[in-house]
PDB file of C-alpha atoms in Angstrom:
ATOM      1  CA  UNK D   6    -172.267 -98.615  59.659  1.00 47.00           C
ATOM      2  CA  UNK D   7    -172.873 -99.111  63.317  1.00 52.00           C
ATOM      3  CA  UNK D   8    -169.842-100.558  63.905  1.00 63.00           C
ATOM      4  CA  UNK D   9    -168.020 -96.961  62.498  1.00 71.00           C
ATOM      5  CA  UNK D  10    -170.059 -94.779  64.937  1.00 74.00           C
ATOM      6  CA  UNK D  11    -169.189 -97.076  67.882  1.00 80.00           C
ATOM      7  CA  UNK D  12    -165.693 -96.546  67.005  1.00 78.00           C
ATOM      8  CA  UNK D  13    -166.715 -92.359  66.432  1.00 83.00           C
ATOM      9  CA  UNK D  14    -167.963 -92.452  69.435  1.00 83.00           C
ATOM     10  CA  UNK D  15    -165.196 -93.875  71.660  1.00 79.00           C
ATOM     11  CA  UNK D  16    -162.917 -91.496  69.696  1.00 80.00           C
ATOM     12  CA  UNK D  17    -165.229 -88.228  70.697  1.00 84.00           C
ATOM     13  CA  UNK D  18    -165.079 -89.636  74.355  1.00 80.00           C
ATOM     14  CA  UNK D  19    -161.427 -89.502  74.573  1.00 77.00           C
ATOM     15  CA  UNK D  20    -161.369 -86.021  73.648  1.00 80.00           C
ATOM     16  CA  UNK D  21    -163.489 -84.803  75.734  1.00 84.00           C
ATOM     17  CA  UNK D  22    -161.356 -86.152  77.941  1.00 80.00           C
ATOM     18  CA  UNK D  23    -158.023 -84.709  76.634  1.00 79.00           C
ATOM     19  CA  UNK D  24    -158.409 -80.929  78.781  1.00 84.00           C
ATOM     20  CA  UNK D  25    -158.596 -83.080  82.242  1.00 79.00           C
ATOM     21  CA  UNK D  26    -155.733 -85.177  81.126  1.00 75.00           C
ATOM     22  CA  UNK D  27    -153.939 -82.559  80.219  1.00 79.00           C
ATOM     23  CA  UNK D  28    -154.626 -80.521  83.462  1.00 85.00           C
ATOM     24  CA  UNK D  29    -153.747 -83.056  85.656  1.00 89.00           C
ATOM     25  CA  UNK D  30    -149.607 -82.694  83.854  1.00 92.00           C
ATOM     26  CA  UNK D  31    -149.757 -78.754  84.085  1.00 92.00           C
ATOM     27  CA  UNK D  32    -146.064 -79.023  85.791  1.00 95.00           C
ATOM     28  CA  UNK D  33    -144.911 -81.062  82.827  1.00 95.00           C
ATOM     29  CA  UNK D  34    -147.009 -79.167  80.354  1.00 93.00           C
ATOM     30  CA  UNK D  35    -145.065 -76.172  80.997  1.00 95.00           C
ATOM     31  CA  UNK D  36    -141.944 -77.611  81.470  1.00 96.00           C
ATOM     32  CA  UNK D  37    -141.978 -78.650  77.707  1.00 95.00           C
ATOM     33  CA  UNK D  38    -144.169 -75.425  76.515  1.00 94.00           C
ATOM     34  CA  UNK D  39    -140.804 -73.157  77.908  1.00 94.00           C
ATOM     35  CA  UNK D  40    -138.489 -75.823  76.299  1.00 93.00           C
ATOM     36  CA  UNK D  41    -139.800 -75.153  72.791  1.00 92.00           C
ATOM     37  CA  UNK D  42    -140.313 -71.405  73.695  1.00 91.00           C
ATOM     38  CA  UNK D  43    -136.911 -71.301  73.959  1.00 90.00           C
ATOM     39  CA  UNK D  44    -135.591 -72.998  70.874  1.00 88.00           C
ATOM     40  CA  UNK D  45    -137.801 -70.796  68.867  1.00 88.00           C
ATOM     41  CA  UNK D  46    -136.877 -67.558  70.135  1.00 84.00           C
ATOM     42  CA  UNK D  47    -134.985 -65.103  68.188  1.00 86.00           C
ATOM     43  CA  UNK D  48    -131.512 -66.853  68.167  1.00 81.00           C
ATOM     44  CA  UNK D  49    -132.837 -70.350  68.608  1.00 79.00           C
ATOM     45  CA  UNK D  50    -132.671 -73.099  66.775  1.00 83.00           C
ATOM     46  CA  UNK D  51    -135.519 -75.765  67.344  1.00 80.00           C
ATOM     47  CA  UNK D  52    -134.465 -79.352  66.083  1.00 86.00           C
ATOM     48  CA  UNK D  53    -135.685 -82.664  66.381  1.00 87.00           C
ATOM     49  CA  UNK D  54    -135.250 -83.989  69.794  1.00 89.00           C
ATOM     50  CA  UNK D  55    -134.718 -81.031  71.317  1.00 91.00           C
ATOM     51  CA  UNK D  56    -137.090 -80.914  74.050  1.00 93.00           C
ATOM     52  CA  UNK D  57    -137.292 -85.130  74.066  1.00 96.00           C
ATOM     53  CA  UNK D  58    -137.031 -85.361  77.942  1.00 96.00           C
ATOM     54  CA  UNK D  59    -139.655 -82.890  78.345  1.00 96.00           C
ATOM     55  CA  UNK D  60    -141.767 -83.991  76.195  1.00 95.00           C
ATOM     56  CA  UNK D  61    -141.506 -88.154  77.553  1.00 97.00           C
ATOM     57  CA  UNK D  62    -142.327 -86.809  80.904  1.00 97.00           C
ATOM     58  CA  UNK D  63    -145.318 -85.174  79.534  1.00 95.00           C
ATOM     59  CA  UNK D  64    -146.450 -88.086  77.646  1.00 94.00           C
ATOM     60  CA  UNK D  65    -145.832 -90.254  80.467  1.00 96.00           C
ATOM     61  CA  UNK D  66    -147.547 -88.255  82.535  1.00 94.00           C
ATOM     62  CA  UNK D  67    -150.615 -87.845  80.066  1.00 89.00           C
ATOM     63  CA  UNK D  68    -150.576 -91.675  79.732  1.00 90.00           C
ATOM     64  CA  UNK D  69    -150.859 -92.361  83.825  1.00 92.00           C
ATOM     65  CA  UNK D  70    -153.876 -89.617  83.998  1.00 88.00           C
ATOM     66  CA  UNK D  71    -155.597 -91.283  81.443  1.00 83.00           C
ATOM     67  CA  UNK D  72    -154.665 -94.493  82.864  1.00 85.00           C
ATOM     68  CA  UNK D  73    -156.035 -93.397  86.089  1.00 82.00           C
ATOM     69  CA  UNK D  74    -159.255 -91.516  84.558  1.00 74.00           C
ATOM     70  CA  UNK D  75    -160.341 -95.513  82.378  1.00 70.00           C
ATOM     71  CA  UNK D  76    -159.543 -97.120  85.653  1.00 76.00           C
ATOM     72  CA  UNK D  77    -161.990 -94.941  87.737  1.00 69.00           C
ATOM     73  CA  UNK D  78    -164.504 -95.258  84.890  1.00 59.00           C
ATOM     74  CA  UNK D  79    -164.866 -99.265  85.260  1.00 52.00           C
TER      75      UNK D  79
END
């Protein structure tokens, strides 16, 4: 049972950390937040794939700030 609330806990840590991850990619954020804004607007038509270069640079983005964040942490 320990071995489950180790895991809990590392899982609860990285959400905590999700708001300053996210924070740090507020340019991309938005960039992909308008993209899907747009497709599902009256007229639009919101797909798969759609918004896939916005959304890679936000991911990739998200992955170097929490990159950055476990490499200040050790």
């Amino acid at each position: 049972m320990s071995t489950n609330g180790a895991v809990w806990g590392r899982v609860r840590s990285r959400l905590r950390a999700f708001p300053d991850h996210l924070a740090a990619c507020g340019a991309e954020a938005s960039a992909y937040g308008k993209c899907v804004q747009a497709s599902t607007a009256p007229g639009g038509r919101l797909s798969k794939d759609l918004c896939v270069r916005e959304f890679e640079a936000l991911r990739s983005c998200f992955a170097a700030a929490a990159k950055k964040a476990l490499m200040g942490s050790t």
